[in-house]
PDB file of N, CA and C in Angstrom:
ATOM      1  N   VAL A   1     -28.324   3.444 -48.641  1.00 63.00           N
ATOM      2  CA  VAL A   1     -27.108   3.559 -49.613  1.00 63.00           C
ATOM      3  C   VAL A   1     -27.585   2.837 -51.196  1.00 63.00           C
ATOM      4  N   ARG A   2     -26.609   2.975 -51.907  1.00 66.00           N
ATOM      5  CA  ARG A   2     -27.212   3.163 -53.625  1.00 66.00           C
ATOM      6  C   ARG A   2     -26.368   2.256 -54.120  1.00 66.00           C
ATOM      7  N   PRO A   3     -25.770   0.936 -53.740  1.00 65.00           N
ATOM      8  CA  PRO A   3     -24.686   0.371 -54.769  1.00 65.00           C
ATOM      9  C   PRO A   3     -25.404   0.380 -56.143  1.00 65.00           C
ATOM     10  N   ASP A   4     -24.530   0.401 -56.715  1.00 76.00           N
ATOM     11  CA  ASP A   4     -24.338   0.115 -58.432  1.00 76.00           C
ATOM     12  C   ASP A   4     -26.174   1.289 -59.067  1.00 76.00           C
ATOM     13  N   TYR A   5     -25.939   2.129 -58.077  1.00 79.00           N
ATOM     14  CA  TYR A   5     -27.194   3.000 -58.425  1.00 79.00           C
ATOM     15  C   TYR A   5     -28.735   2.730 -57.951  1.00 79.00           C
ATOM     16  N   ASN A   6     -28.892   1.309 -57.604  1.00 78.00           N
ATOM     17  CA  ASN A   6     -29.702   0.611 -57.171  1.00 78.00           C
ATOM     18  C   ASN A   6     -30.141   1.184 -55.822  1.00 78.00           C
ATOM     19  N   VAL A   7     -31.049   1.474 -55.799  1.00 78.00           N
ATOM     20  CA  VAL A   7     -32.089   1.553 -54.228  1.00 78.00           C
ATOM     21  C   VAL A   7     -32.409   0.844 -53.624  1.00 78.00           C
ATOM     22  N   PRO A   8     -31.625  -0.060 -52.755  1.00 78.00           N
ATOM     23  CA  PRO A   8     -32.298  -1.222 -51.964  1.00 78.00           C
ATOM     24  C   PRO A   8     -33.113  -0.517 -50.507  1.00 78.00           C
ATOM     25  N   ILE A   9     -34.184  -1.439 -50.365  1.00 85.00           N
ATOM     26  CA  ILE A   9     -35.028  -0.723 -49.389  1.00 85.00           C
ATOM     27  C   ILE A   9     -34.507  -2.073 -48.242  1.00 85.00           C
ATOM     28  N   VAL A  10     -34.093  -1.497 -47.215  1.00 89.00           N
ATOM     29  CA  VAL A  10     -33.674  -2.579 -45.692  1.00 89.00           C
ATOM     30  C   VAL A  10     -34.666  -1.911 -44.781  1.00 89.00           C
ATOM     31  N   ARG A  11     -35.773  -2.598 -44.261  1.00 94.00           N
ATOM     32  CA  ARG A  11     -36.375  -2.449 -43.207  1.00 94.00           C
ATOM     33  C   ARG A  11     -35.589  -2.113 -41.694  1.00 94.00           C
ATOM     34  N   LEU A  12     -35.579  -1.086 -40.825  1.00 95.00           N
ATOM     35  CA  LEU A  12     -34.683  -1.298 -39.743  1.00 95.00           C
ATOM     36  C   LEU A  12     -36.089  -0.769 -38.822  1.00 95.00           C
ATOM     37  N   ASP A  13     -35.968  -1.541 -37.518  1.00 95.00           N
ATOM     38  CA  ASP A  13     -36.566  -1.312 -36.600  1.00 95.00           C
ATOM     39  C   ASP A  13     -36.463  -0.225 -35.766  1.00 95.00           C
ATOM     40  N   GLN A  14     -36.663   0.297 -34.757  1.00 96.00           N
ATOM     41  CA  GLN A  14     -36.761   1.553 -34.283  1.00 96.00           C
ATOM     42  C   GLN A  14     -35.191   1.594 -33.522  1.00 96.00           C
ATOM     43  N   ALA A  15     -34.533   0.388 -32.580  1.00 96.00           N
ATOM     44  CA  ALA A  15     -33.342   0.593 -32.047  1.00 96.00           C
ATOM     45  C   ALA A  15     -32.384   0.051 -33.370  1.00 96.00           C
ATOM     46  N   GLU A  16     -32.646  -0.371 -34.459  1.00 96.00           N
ATOM     47  CA  GLU A  16     -31.695  -0.688 -35.166  1.00 96.00           C
ATOM     48  C   GLU A  16     -31.631   0.971 -36.179  1.00 96.00           C
ATOM     49  N   HIS A  17     -32.542   1.562 -36.134  1.00 96.00           N
ATOM     50  CA  HIS A  17     -32.735   3.111 -36.758  1.00 96.00           C
ATOM     51  C   HIS A  17     -31.832   4.000 -35.619  1.00 96.00           C
ATOM     52  N   ALA A  18     -31.549   3.571 -34.495  1.00 97.00           N
ATOM     53  CA  ALA A  18     -31.109   4.345 -33.469  1.00 97.00           C
ATOM     54  C   ALA A  18     -29.584   4.434 -34.019  1.00 97.00           C
ATOM     55  N   PHE A  19     -29.475   3.091 -33.548  1.00 97.00           N
ATOM     56  CA  PHE A  19     -27.774   2.527 -33.768  1.00 97.00           C
ATOM     57  C   PHE A  19     -27.387   3.008 -34.995  1.00 97.00           C
ATOM     58  N   ALA A  20     -28.099   2.733 -36.174  1.00 96.00           N
ATOM     59  CA  ALA A  20     -27.508   3.592 -37.336  1.00 96.00           C
ATOM     60  C   ALA A  20     -27.557   4.606 -37.438  1.00 96.00           C
ATOM     61  N   ALA A  21     -28.479   5.618 -37.400  1.00 96.00           N
ATOM     62  CA  ALA A  21     -28.484   6.950 -37.170  1.00 96.00           C
ATOM     63  C   ALA A  21     -27.017   7.898 -35.951  1.00 96.00           C
ATOM     64  N   ALA A  22     -27.017   7.151 -35.078  1.00 96.00           N
ATOM     65  CA  ALA A  22     -25.740   7.552 -34.321  1.00 96.00           C
ATOM     66  C   ALA A  22     -24.144   7.268 -34.908  1.00 96.00           C
ATOM     67  N   LEU A  23     -24.431   5.940 -35.612  1.00 93.00           N
ATOM     68  CA  LEU A  23     -22.965   5.965 -36.329  1.00 93.00           C
ATOM     69  C   LEU A  23     -22.584   6.927 -37.364  1.00 93.00           C
ATOM     70  N   ALA A  24     -24.193   7.074 -38.033  1.00 92.00           N
ATOM     71  CA  ALA A  24     -23.930   8.081 -39.255  1.00 92.00           C
ATOM     72  C   ALA A  24     -23.337   9.385 -38.658  1.00 92.00           C
ATOM     73  N   HIS A  25     -23.754   9.756 -37.189  1.00 93.00           N
ATOM     74  CA  HIS A  25     -23.438  10.851 -36.716  1.00 93.00           C
ATOM     75  C   HIS A  25     -22.283  11.022 -35.956  1.00 93.00           C
ATOM     76  N   GLY A  26     -21.360   9.474 -36.420  1.00 88.00           N
ATOM     77  CA  GLY A  26     -19.996   9.875 -35.667  1.00 88.00           C
ATOM     78  C   GLY A  26     -19.728   9.184 -34.461  1.00 88.00           C
ATOM     79  N   ALA A  27     -21.233   8.553 -34.127  1.00 91.00           N
ATOM     80  CA  ALA A  27     -20.701   7.549 -32.478  1.00 91.00           C
ATOM     81  C   ALA A  27     -19.790   6.373 -33.087  1.00 91.00           C
ATOM     82  N   THR A  28     -18.962   6.422 -31.713  1.00 89.00           N
ATOM     83  CA  THR A  28     -18.412   4.957 -31.498  1.00 89.00           C
ATOM     84  C   THR A  28     -19.313   3.696 -31.904  1.00 89.00           C
ATOM     85  N   LEU A  29     -19.056   2.712 -31.923  1.00 91.00           N
ATOM     86  CA  LEU A  29     -19.578   1.540 -32.077  1.00 91.00           C
ATOM     87  C   LEU A  29     -20.316   1.220 -30.528  1.00 91.00           C
ATOM     88  N   GLY A  30     -19.550   1.243 -29.574  1.00 92.00           N
ATOM     89  CA  GLY A  30     -20.047   1.119 -28.513  1.00 92.00           C
ATOM     90  C   GLY A  30     -21.413   2.473 -27.789  1.00 92.00           C
ATOM     91  N   GLU A  31     -21.087   3.602 -28.120  1.00 93.00           N
ATOM     92  CA  GLU A  31     -22.008   4.411 -28.134  1.00 93.00           C
ATOM     93  C   GLU A  31     -23.276   4.206 -28.893  1.00 93.00           C
ATOM     94  N   ALA A  32     -23.088   3.845 -30.098  1.00 95.00           N
ATOM     95  CA  ALA A  32     -24.630   3.774 -30.616  1.00 95.00           C
ATOM     96  C   ALA A  32     -24.921   2.691 -30.565  1.00 95.00           C
ATOM     97  N   ALA A  33     -24.471   1.465 -30.089  1.00 96.00           N
ATOM     98  CA  ALA A  33     -25.400   0.375 -29.398  1.00 96.00           C
ATOM     99  C   ALA A  33     -25.845   0.617 -28.070  1.00 96.00           C
ATOM    100  N   GLY A  34     -25.314   1.764 -27.373  1.00 96.00           N
ATOM    101  CA  GLY A  34     -26.131   2.006 -26.017  1.00 96.00           C
ATOM    102  C   GLY A  34     -27.155   2.867 -26.390  1.00 96.00           C
ATOM    103  N   LYS A  35     -27.342   3.719 -27.631  1.00 96.00           N
ATOM    104  CA  LYS A  35     -28.268   4.472 -28.185  1.00 96.00           C
ATOM    105  C   LYS A  35     -29.271   3.306 -28.215  1.00 96.00           C
ATOM    106  N   ALA A  36     -28.967   2.216 -28.933  1.00 96.00           N
ATOM    107  CA  ALA A  36     -29.832   1.398 -29.568  1.00 96.00           C
ATOM    108  C   ALA A  36     -30.910   0.396 -28.265  1.00 96.00           C
ATOM    109  N   ALA A  37     -29.655   0.492 -27.611  1.00 95.00           N
ATOM    110  CA  ALA A  37     -29.981  -0.551 -26.290  1.00 95.00           C
ATOM    111  C   ALA A  37     -31.072   0.160 -25.108  1.00 95.00           C
ATOM    112  N   GLU A  38     -31.713   1.445 -25.615  1.00 95.00           N
ATOM    113  CA  GLU A  38     -32.468   2.125 -24.727  1.00 95.00           C
ATOM    114  C   GLU A  38     -33.994   1.540 -25.131  1.00 95.00           C
ATOM    115  N   PHE A  39     -34.028   1.002 -26.448  1.00 92.00           N
ATOM    116  CA  PHE A  39     -35.039   0.221 -26.928  1.00 92.00           C
ATOM    117  C   PHE A  39     -35.234  -1.590 -26.708  1.00 92.00           C
ATOM    118  N   ASP A  40     -36.288  -1.588 -26.520  1.00 88.00           N
ATOM    119  CA  ASP A  40     -36.189  -3.302 -26.298  1.00 88.00           C
ATOM    120  C   ASP A  40     -35.752  -4.269 -27.692  1.00 88.00           C
ATOM    121  N   ARG A  41     -35.251  -5.390 -27.046  1.00 90.00           N
ATOM    122  CA  ARG A  41     -34.837  -6.441 -28.003  1.00 90.00           C
ATOM    123  C   ARG A  41     -33.650  -5.787 -29.060  1.00 90.00           C
ATOM    124  N   PHE A  42     -32.982  -5.363 -28.694  1.00 95.00           N
ATOM    125  CA  PHE A  42     -31.894  -4.558 -29.436  1.00 95.00           C
ATOM    126  C   PHE A  42     -30.492  -5.717 -29.584  1.00 95.00           C
ATOM    127  N   ASN A  43     -30.213  -6.132 -30.566  1.00 95.00           N
ATOM    128  CA  ASN A  43     -29.269  -7.132 -30.958  1.00 95.00           C
ATOM    129  C   ASN A  43     -28.356  -7.008 -31.728  1.00 95.00           C
ATOM    130  N   LEU A  44     -26.975  -6.614 -30.974  1.00 95.00           N
ATOM    131  CA  LEU A  44     -25.792  -6.019 -31.959  1.00 95.00           C
ATOM    132  C   LEU A  44     -25.390  -6.510 -32.862  1.00 95.00           C
ATOM    133  N   ALA A  45     -25.266  -7.682 -32.867  1.00 95.00           N
ATOM    134  CA  ALA A  45     -24.304  -8.791 -34.083  1.00 95.00           C
ATOM    135  C   ALA A  45     -25.630  -8.967 -35.483  1.00 95.00           C
ATOM    136  N   PRO A  46     -26.688  -8.723 -35.128  1.00 95.00           N
ATOM    137  CA  PRO A  46     -27.699  -8.899 -36.482  1.00 95.00           C
ATOM    138  C   PRO A  46     -27.860  -7.693 -36.717  1.00 95.00           C
ATOM    139  N   ALA A  47     -28.251  -6.524 -36.124  1.00 96.00           N
ATOM    140  CA  ALA A  47     -28.258  -4.865 -36.267  1.00 96.00           C
ATOM    141  C   ALA A  47     -26.702  -4.463 -37.479  1.00 96.00           C
ATOM    142  N   LEU A  48     -25.710  -5.004 -36.730  1.00 95.00           N
ATOM    143  CA  LEU A  48     -24.162  -4.921 -37.762  1.00 95.00           C
ATOM    144  C   LEU A  48     -24.367  -5.767 -38.984  1.00 95.00           C
ATOM    145  N   ALA A  49     -24.671  -6.690 -38.893  1.00 94.00           N
ATOM    146  CA  ALA A  49     -24.305  -7.646 -40.084  1.00 94.00           C
ATOM    147  C   ALA A  49     -25.644  -7.122 -40.933  1.00 94.00           C
ATOM    148  N   LYS A  50     -26.498  -6.281 -40.586  1.00 95.00           N
ATOM    149  CA  LYS A  50     -27.673  -6.164 -41.758  1.00 95.00           C
ATOM    150  C   LYS A  50     -27.077  -5.144 -42.284  1.00 95.00           C
ATOM    151  N   LEU A  51     -26.531  -4.015 -41.638  1.00 94.00           N
ATOM    152  CA  LEU A  51     -25.974  -2.754 -41.895  1.00 94.00           C
ATOM    153  C   LEU A  51     -24.733  -3.195 -42.789  1.00 94.00           C
ATOM    154  N   ILE A  52     -24.009  -3.818 -42.572  1.00 91.00           N
ATOM    155  CA  ILE A  52     -22.647  -4.456 -43.525  1.00 91.00           C
ATOM    156  C   ILE A  52     -23.026  -4.818 -44.655  1.00 91.00           C
ATOM    157  N   THR A  53     -24.120  -5.944 -44.711  1.00 89.00           N
ATOM    158  CA  THR A  53     -24.752  -6.481 -45.534  1.00 89.00           C
ATOM    159  C   THR A  53     -25.645  -5.434 -46.960  1.00 89.00           C
ATOM    160  N   ALA A  54     -25.836  -4.553 -46.070  1.00 87.00           N
ATOM    161  CA  ALA A  54     -26.475  -3.440 -47.137  1.00 87.00           C
ATOM    162  C   ALA A  54     -25.591  -2.857 -47.992  1.00 87.00           C
ATOM    163  N   GLY A  55     -24.115  -2.292 -47.421  1.00 84.00           N
ATOM    164  CA  GLY A  55     -23.313  -1.805 -48.153  1.00 84.00           C
ATOM    165  C   GLY A  55     -23.177  -0.419 -47.202  1.00 84.00           C
ATOM    166  N   ALA A  56     -23.787  -0.073 -45.881  1.00 87.00           N
ATOM    167  CA  ALA A  56     -23.986   0.987 -44.972  1.00 87.00           C
ATOM    168  C   ALA A  56     -22.330   1.952 -44.964  1.00 87.00           C
ATOM    169  N   PHE A  57     -21.244   0.857 -44.869  1.00 83.00           N
ATOM    170  CA  PHE A  57     -20.453   1.290 -44.592  1.00 83.00           C
ATOM    171  C   PHE A  57     -18.981   1.301 -45.366  1.00 83.00           C
ATOM    172  N   CYS A  58     -18.373   2.742 -45.642  1.00 80.00           N
ATOM    173  CA  CYS A  58     -17.535   2.697 -46.523  1.00 80.00           C
ATOM    174  C   CYS A  58     -16.521   2.866 -45.753  1.00 80.00           C
ATOM    175  N   SER A  59     -16.030   2.857 -44.425  1.00 77.00           N
ATOM    176  CA  SER A  59     -14.729   2.584 -43.676  1.00 77.00           C
ATOM    177  C   SER A  59     -15.039   2.476 -42.478  1.00 77.00           C
ATOM    178  N   PHE A  60     -13.742   2.053 -41.405  1.00 74.00           N
ATOM    179  CA  PHE A  60     -13.930   1.961 -40.352  1.00 74.00           C
ATOM    180  C   PHE A  60     -12.728   2.183 -40.026  1.00 74.00           C
ATOM    181  N   ALA A  61     -12.549   2.848 -38.443  1.00 72.00           N
ATOM    182  CA  ALA A  61     -11.223   3.146 -38.006  1.00 72.00           C
ATOM    183  C   ALA A  61     -11.343   2.310 -36.735  1.00 72.00           C
ATOM    184  N   PHE A  62     -10.426   1.916 -35.778  1.00 69.00           N
ATOM    185  CA  PHE A  62      -9.979   1.696 -34.508  1.00 69.00           C
ATOM    186  C   PHE A  62      -9.317   2.658 -34.085  1.00 69.00           C
ATOM    187  N   SER A  63     -10.009   3.084 -32.742  1.00 69.00           N
ATOM    188  CA  SER A  63      -9.449   3.920 -31.821  1.00 69.00           C
ATOM    189  C   SER A  63      -7.941   3.953 -31.607  1.00 69.00           C
ATOM    190  N   SER A  64      -7.325   4.863 -31.233  1.00 64.00           N
ATOM    191  CA  SER A  64      -6.007   4.967 -30.867  1.00 64.00           C
ATOM    192  C   SER A  64      -5.708   3.862 -29.375  1.00 64.00           C
ATOM    193  N   SER A  65      -4.534   3.210 -29.364  1.00 58.00           N
ATOM    194  CA  SER A  65      -4.624   2.488 -28.216  1.00 58.00           C
ATOM    195  C   SER A  65      -2.993   2.389 -28.019  1.00 58.00           C
ATOM    196  N   GLU A  66      -2.703   1.864 -27.094  1.00 62.00           N
ATOM    197  CA  GLU A  66      -1.411   1.510 -26.910  1.00 62.00           C
ATOM    198  C   GLU A  66      -0.878   0.269 -26.486  1.00 62.00           C
ATOM    199  N   PRO A  67       0.548  -0.161 -27.138  1.00 62.00           N
ATOM    200  CA  PRO A  67       0.991  -1.270 -26.843  1.00 62.00           C
ATOM    201  C   PRO A  67       0.679  -1.695 -25.462  1.00 62.00           C
ATOM    202  N   GLY A  68       0.044  -3.131 -25.316  1.00 61.00           N
ATOM    203  CA  GLY A  68      -0.360  -4.025 -24.390  1.00 61.00           C
ATOM    204  C   GLY A  68      -1.940  -3.562 -23.969  1.00 61.00           C
ATOM    205  N   ASP A  69      -2.278  -2.675 -24.820  1.00 61.00           N
ATOM    206  CA  ASP A  69      -3.816  -2.707 -24.494  1.00 61.00           C
ATOM    207  C   ASP A  69      -4.230  -3.812 -25.468  1.00 61.00           C
ATOM    208  N   PRO A  70      -5.443  -4.811 -24.692  1.00 60.00           N
ATOM    209  CA  PRO A  70      -5.883  -5.862 -25.576  1.00 60.00           C
ATOM    210  C   PRO A  70      -6.676  -5.127 -26.459  1.00 60.00           C
ATOM    211  N   CYS A  71      -6.885  -4.226 -26.973  1.00 57.00           N
ATOM    212  CA  CYS A  71      -7.427  -3.532 -28.410  1.00 57.00           C
ATOM    213  C   CYS A  71      -6.443  -2.910 -29.519  1.00 57.00           C
ATOM    214  N   HIS A  72      -5.079  -3.346 -28.882  1.00 49.00           N
ATOM    215  CA  HIS A  72      -3.576  -2.579 -29.963  1.00 49.00           C
ATOM    216  C   HIS A  72      -4.106  -3.583 -30.877  1.00 49.00           C
ATOM    217  N   VAL A  73      -3.777  -3.053 -32.573  1.00 45.00           N
ATOM    218  CA  VAL A  73      -3.366  -3.895 -33.680  1.00 45.00           C
ATOM    219  C   VAL A  73      -2.427  -3.206 -33.709  1.00 45.00           C
TER     220      VAL A  73
END
């Protein structure tokens, strides 16, 4: 990521890299977490927080859901 044309370096471990790469290739959050979980000690919350803090996301979208579905917004 390059906020304000600065290039910060954010160290990712193997699991975090697998997670970020899967998201970059269009995987859902669950799919990306599944890929990262193949590595030891993956923790979703800190990995997601690290990417958000680094400014790695430009948008997000909820999958379509039906009224009554707990994920419906």
